[in-house]
Coordinates of C-alpha atoms in Angstrom, one line a residue:
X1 CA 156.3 17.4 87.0
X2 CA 155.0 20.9 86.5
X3 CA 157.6 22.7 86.4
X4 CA 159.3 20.5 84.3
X5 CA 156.2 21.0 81.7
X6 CA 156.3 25.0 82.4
X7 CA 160.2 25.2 81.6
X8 CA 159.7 23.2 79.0
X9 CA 157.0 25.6 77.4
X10 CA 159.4 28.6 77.9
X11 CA 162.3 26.8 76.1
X12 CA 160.2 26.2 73.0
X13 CA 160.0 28.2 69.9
X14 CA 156.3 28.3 69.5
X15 CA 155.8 30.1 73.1
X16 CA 158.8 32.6 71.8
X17 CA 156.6 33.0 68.8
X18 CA 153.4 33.4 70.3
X19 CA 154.6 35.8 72.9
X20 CA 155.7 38.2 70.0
X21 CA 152.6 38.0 68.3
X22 CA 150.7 39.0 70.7
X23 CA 153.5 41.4 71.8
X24 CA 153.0 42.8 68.2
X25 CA 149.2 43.1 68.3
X26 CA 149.2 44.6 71.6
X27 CA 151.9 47.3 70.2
X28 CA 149.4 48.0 67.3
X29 CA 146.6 48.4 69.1
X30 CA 148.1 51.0 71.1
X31 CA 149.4 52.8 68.2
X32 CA 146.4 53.0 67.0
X33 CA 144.3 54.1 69.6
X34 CA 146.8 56.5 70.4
X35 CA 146.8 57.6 66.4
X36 CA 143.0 58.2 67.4
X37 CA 143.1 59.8 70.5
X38 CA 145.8 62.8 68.6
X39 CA 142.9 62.8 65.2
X40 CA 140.0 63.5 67.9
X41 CA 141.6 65.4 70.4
X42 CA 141.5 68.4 68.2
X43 CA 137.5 67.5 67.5
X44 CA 136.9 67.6 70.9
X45 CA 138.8 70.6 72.0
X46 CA 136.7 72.6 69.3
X47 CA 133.3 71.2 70.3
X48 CA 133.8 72.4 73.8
X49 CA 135.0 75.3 72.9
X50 CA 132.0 76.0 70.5
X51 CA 129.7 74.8 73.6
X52 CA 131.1 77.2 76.2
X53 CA 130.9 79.8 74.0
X54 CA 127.0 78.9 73.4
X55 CA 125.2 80.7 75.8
X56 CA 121.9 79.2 75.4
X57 CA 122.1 75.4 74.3
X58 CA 118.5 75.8 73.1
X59 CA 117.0 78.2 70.1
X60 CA 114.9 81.2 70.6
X61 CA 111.8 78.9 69.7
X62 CA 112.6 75.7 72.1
X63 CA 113.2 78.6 74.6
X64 CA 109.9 80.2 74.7
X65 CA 107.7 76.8 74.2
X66 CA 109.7 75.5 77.5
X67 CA 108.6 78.8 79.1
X68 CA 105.4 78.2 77.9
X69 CA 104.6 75.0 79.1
X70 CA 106.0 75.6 82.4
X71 CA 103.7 78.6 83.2
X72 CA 100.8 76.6 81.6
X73 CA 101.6 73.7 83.9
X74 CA 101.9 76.2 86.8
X75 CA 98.5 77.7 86.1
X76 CA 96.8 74.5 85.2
X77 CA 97.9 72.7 88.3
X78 CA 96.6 75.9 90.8
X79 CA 92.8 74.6 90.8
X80 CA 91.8 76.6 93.7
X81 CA 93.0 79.5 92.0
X82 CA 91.0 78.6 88.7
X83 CA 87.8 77.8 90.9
X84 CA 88.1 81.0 93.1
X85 CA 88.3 83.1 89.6
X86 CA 85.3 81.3 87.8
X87 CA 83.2 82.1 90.9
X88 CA 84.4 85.7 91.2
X89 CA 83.4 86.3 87.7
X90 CA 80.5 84.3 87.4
X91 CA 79.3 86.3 90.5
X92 CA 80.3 89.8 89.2
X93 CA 79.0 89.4 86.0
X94 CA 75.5 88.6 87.3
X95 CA 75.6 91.9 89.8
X96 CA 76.8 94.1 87.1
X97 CA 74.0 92.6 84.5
X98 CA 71.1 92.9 87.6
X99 CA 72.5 96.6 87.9
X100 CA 72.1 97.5 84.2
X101 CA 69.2 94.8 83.9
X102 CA 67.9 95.2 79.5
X103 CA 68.8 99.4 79.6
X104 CA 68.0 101.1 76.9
X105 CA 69.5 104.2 78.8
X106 CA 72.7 105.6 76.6
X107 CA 73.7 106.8 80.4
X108 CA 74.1 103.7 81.6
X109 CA 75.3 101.9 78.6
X110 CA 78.3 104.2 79.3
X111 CA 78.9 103.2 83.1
X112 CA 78.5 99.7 82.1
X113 CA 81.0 99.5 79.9
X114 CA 83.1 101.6 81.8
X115 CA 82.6 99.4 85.3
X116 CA 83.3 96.2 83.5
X117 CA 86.9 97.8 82.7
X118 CA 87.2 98.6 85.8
X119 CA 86.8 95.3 87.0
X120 CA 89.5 93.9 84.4
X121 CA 92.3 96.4 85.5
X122 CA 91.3 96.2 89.8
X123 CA 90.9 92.2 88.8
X124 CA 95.0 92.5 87.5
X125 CA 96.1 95.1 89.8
X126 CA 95.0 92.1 92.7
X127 CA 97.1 89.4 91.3
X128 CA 100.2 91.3 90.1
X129 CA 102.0 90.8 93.3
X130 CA 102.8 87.3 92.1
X131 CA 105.2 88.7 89.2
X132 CA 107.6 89.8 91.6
X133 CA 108.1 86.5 93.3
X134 CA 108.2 84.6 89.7
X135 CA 111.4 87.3 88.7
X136 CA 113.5 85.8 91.6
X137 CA 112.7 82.2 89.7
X138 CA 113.7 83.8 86.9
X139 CA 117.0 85.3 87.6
X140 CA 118.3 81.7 89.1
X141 CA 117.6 80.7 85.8
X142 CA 119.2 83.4 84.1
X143 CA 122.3 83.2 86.1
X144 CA 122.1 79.3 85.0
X145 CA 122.1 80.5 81.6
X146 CA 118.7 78.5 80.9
X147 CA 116.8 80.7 78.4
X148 CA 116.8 84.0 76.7
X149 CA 115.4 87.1 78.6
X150 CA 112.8 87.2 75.5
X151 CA 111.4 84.3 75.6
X152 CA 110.5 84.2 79.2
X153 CA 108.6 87.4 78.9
X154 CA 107.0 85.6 75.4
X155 CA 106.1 82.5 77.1
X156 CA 104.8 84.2 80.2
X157 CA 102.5 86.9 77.9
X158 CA 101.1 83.6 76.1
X159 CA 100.7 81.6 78.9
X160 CA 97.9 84.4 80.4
X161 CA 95.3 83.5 77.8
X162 CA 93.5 81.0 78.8
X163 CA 92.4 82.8 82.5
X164 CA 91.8 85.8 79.9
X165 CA 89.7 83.9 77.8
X166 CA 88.2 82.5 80.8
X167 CA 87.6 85.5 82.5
X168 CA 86.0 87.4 79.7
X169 CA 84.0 84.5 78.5
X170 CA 82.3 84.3 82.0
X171 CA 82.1 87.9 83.0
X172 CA 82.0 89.4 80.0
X173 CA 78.6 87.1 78.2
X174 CA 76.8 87.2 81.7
X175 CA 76.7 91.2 81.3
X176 CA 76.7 91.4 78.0
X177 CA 73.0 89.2 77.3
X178 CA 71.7 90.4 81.0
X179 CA 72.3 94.2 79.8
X180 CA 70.8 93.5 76.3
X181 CA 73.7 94.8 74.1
X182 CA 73.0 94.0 70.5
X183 CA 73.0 90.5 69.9
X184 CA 74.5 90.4 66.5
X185 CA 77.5 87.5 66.7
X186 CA 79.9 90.8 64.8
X187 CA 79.1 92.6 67.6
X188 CA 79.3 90.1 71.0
X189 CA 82.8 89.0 69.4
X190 CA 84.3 92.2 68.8
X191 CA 82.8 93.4 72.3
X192 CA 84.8 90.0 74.0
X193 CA 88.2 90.4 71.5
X194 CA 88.1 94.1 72.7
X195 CA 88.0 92.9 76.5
X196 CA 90.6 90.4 76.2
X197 CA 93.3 92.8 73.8
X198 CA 92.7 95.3 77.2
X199 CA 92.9 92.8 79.5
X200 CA 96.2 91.4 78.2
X201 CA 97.6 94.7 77.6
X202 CA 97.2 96.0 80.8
X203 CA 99.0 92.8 82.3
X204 CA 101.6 93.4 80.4
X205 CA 101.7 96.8 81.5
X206 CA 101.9 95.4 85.5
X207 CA 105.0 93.5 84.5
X208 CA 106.9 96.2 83.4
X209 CA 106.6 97.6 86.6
X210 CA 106.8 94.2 88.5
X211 CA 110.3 93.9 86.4
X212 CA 111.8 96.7 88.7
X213 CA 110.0 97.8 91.0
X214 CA 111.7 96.6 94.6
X215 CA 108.8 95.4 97.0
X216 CA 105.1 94.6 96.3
X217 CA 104.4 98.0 98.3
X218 CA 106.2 99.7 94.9
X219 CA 104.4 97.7 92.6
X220 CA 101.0 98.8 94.0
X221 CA 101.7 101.8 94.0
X222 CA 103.5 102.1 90.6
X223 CA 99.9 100.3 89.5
X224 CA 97.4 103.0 91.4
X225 CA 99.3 105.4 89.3
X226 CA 98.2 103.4 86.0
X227 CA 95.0 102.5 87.1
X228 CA 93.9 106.7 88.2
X229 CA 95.1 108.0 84.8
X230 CA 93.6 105.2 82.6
X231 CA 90.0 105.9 84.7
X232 CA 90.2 109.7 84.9
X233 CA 91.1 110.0 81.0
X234 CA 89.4 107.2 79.2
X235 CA 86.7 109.4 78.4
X236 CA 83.9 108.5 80.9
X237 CA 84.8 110.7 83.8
X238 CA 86.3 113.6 81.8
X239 CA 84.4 114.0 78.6
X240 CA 87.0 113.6 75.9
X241 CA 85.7 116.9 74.3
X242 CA 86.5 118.7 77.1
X243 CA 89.7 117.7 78.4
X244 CA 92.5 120.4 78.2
X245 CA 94.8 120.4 75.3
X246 CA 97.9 120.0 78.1
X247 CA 96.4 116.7 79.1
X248 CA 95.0 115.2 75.8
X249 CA 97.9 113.7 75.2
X250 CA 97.1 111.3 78.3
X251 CA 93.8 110.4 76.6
X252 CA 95.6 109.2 73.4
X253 CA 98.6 107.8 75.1
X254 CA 95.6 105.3 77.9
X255 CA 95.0 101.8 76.6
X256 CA 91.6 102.1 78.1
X257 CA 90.7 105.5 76.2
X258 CA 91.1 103.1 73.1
X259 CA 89.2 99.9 74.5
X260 CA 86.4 101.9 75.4
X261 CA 86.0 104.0 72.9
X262 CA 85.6 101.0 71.0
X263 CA 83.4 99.2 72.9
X264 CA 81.1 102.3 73.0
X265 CA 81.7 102.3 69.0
X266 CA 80.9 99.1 68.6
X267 CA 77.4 99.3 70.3
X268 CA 76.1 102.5 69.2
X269 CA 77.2 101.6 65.4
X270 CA 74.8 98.7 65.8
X271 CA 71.6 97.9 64.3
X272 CA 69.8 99.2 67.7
X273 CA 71.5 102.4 67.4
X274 CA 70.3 103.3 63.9
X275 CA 67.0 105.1 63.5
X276 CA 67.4 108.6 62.3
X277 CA 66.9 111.4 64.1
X278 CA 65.4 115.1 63.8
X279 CA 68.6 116.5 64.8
X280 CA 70.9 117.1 61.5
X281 CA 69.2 113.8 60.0
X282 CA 71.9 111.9 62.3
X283 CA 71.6 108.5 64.0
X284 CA 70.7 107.6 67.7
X285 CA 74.2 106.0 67.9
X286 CA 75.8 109.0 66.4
X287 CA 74.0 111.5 68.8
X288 CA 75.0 109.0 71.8
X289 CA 78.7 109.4 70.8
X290 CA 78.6 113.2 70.3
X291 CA 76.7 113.8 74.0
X292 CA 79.6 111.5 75.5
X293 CA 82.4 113.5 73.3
X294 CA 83.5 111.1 71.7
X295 CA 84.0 113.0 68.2
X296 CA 86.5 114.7 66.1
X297 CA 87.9 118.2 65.9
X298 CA 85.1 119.4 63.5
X299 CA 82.1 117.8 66.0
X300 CA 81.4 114.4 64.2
X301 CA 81.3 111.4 66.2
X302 CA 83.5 108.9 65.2
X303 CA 82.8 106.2 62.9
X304 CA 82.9 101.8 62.8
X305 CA 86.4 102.6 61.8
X306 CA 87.9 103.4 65.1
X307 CA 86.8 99.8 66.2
X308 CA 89.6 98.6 63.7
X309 CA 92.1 101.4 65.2
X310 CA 91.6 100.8 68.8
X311 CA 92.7 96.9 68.2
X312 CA 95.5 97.8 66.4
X313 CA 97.3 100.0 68.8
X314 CA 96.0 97.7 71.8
X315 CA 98.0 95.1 69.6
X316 CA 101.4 97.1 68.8
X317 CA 101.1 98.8 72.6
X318 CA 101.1 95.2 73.6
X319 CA 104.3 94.6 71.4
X320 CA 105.9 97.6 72.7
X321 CA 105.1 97.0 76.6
X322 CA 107.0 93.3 75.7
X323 CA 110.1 94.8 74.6
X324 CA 110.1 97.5 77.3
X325 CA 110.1 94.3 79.7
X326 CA 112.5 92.4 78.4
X327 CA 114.9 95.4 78.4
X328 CA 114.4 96.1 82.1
X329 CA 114.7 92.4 82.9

């Protein structure tokens, strides 16, 4: 009885005519997908092609805030590290301020200002050895094609303010209230802004050598180098006045010449500094400055304005040591 009911469907017209209907639909379905697949082929081929030829899938900006974050996470999540730093400074700055405990000594105002450097550059010169392991992450990325050169040396230099801020808040207050440095708010901020321009700068200045320099053995010893000419001619060991005219160049070219010759600027241009003397009807501050050599060609010391000049070439020296880097990357 079935197969007498299945021949019977195949004899009939209807099955004839629904077979060729859906025959017909199936046919136009695959026409037009096909017409599709031949109108996006073309699409496609050109937005691969546009991709592969994309290096970098991001933009510059996206770039450097990944970097950003990253190293920010990085630092953020190394807690020991952060403790072991707040204690350091916290402990250093209350040894240098019981050292130089409310001087009124110009003497020592010098050699405390020039110590707390000191501690800033031997503070970076300690931790530098870790910018030669982070370039290994950073050429698997680079060979990944992951971000721009650029913005990994932007997003690092960014990512170092807030153990800069950190640090200099700490250390830098502690000595500067224990010492008894003019309390004026003009004066404590351009005293920590100075600090932190230097301390970034010199950083900066570690990863240029950390960006070639083959073993941390190198990298020390490319930063002992740094760290003898910035101490012997910023102008506390060697009296600027004094230094030959074949190595003055050194004293103009030394972040830390500029740093502390603002610092020292900023202090004995202060309110403390500003009783008139006997000598040539000129300032205490000005006399300070002109014992330490720290004046011009024609024996004047130098004025409030080379606070505004040693910022601005921390600022474009920083600029300048970010370029050099990402070249050499």
């Amino acid at each position: 009885v079935e197969y007498d009911r299945i021949k019977e469907r195949l004899d009939s017209d209807q099955y004839e005519y629904d077979w060729r209907c859906d025959t017909t639909t199936t046919q136009n379905n695959e026409d037009t997908r096909d017409e599709e697949m031949t109108t996006s082929i073309p699409q496609y081929v050109a937005r691969t092609k546009q991709r592969l030829q994309t290096r970098f899938q991001n933009t510059f900006i996206r770039s450097t805030n990944l970097n950003l974050q990253r190293f920010f996470t990085i630092w953020k999540r190394d807690r020991r590290y952060i403790f072991v730093k707040f204690v350091q400074n916290f402990a250093m700055g209350i040894s240098v301020g019981s050292v130089f405990y409310q001087t009124i000594s110009v003497v020592s105002i010098y050699g405390l200002l020039f110590q707390g450097m000191q501690f800033v550059m031997l503070g970076t010169m300690a931790s530098a050895s870790t910018l030669l392991e982070d370039r290994q992450i950073y050429y698997k990325h680079k060979d990944a094609n992951f971000y721009p050169t650029f913005s990994h040396v932007i997003g690092r230099s960014i990512s170092l303010l807030p153990q800069v801020l950190m640090d200099t808040f700490i250390f830098g207050t502690i000595v500067y209230f224990m010492v008894g440095l003019y309390t004026g708010a003009a004066q404590y901020f351009i005293y920590i802004g100075i600090i932190i321009l230097f301390t970034i700068v010199f950083n900066q200045m570690f990863a240029i050598f950390a960006s070639f320099a083959a073993t941390k053995t190198d990298l020390q010893s490319l930063g002992a180098c740094l760290l003898l000419f910035n101490l012997l001619f910023c102008g506390f060991i060697v009296a600027p006045d004094i230094i030959p005219k074949y190595y003055i160049w050194i004293y103009w070219w030394a972040p830390m010449a500029w740093a502390y010759r603002a610092l020292l600027v900023n202090e004995f241009t202060s309110p403390d500094f500003q009783n008139v003397t006997s000598h040539q009807n000129q300032t205490e501050g000005q006399l300070a400055l002109i014992e330490g050599g720290f004046t011009f060609h024609n024996g004047e010391a130098f004025g409030k304005d080379w606070i505004a000049w040693g910022a601005i070439y921390l600022i474009f020296y920083q600029l300048i040591c970010v370029v050099v880097t990402g070249i050499l990357l």
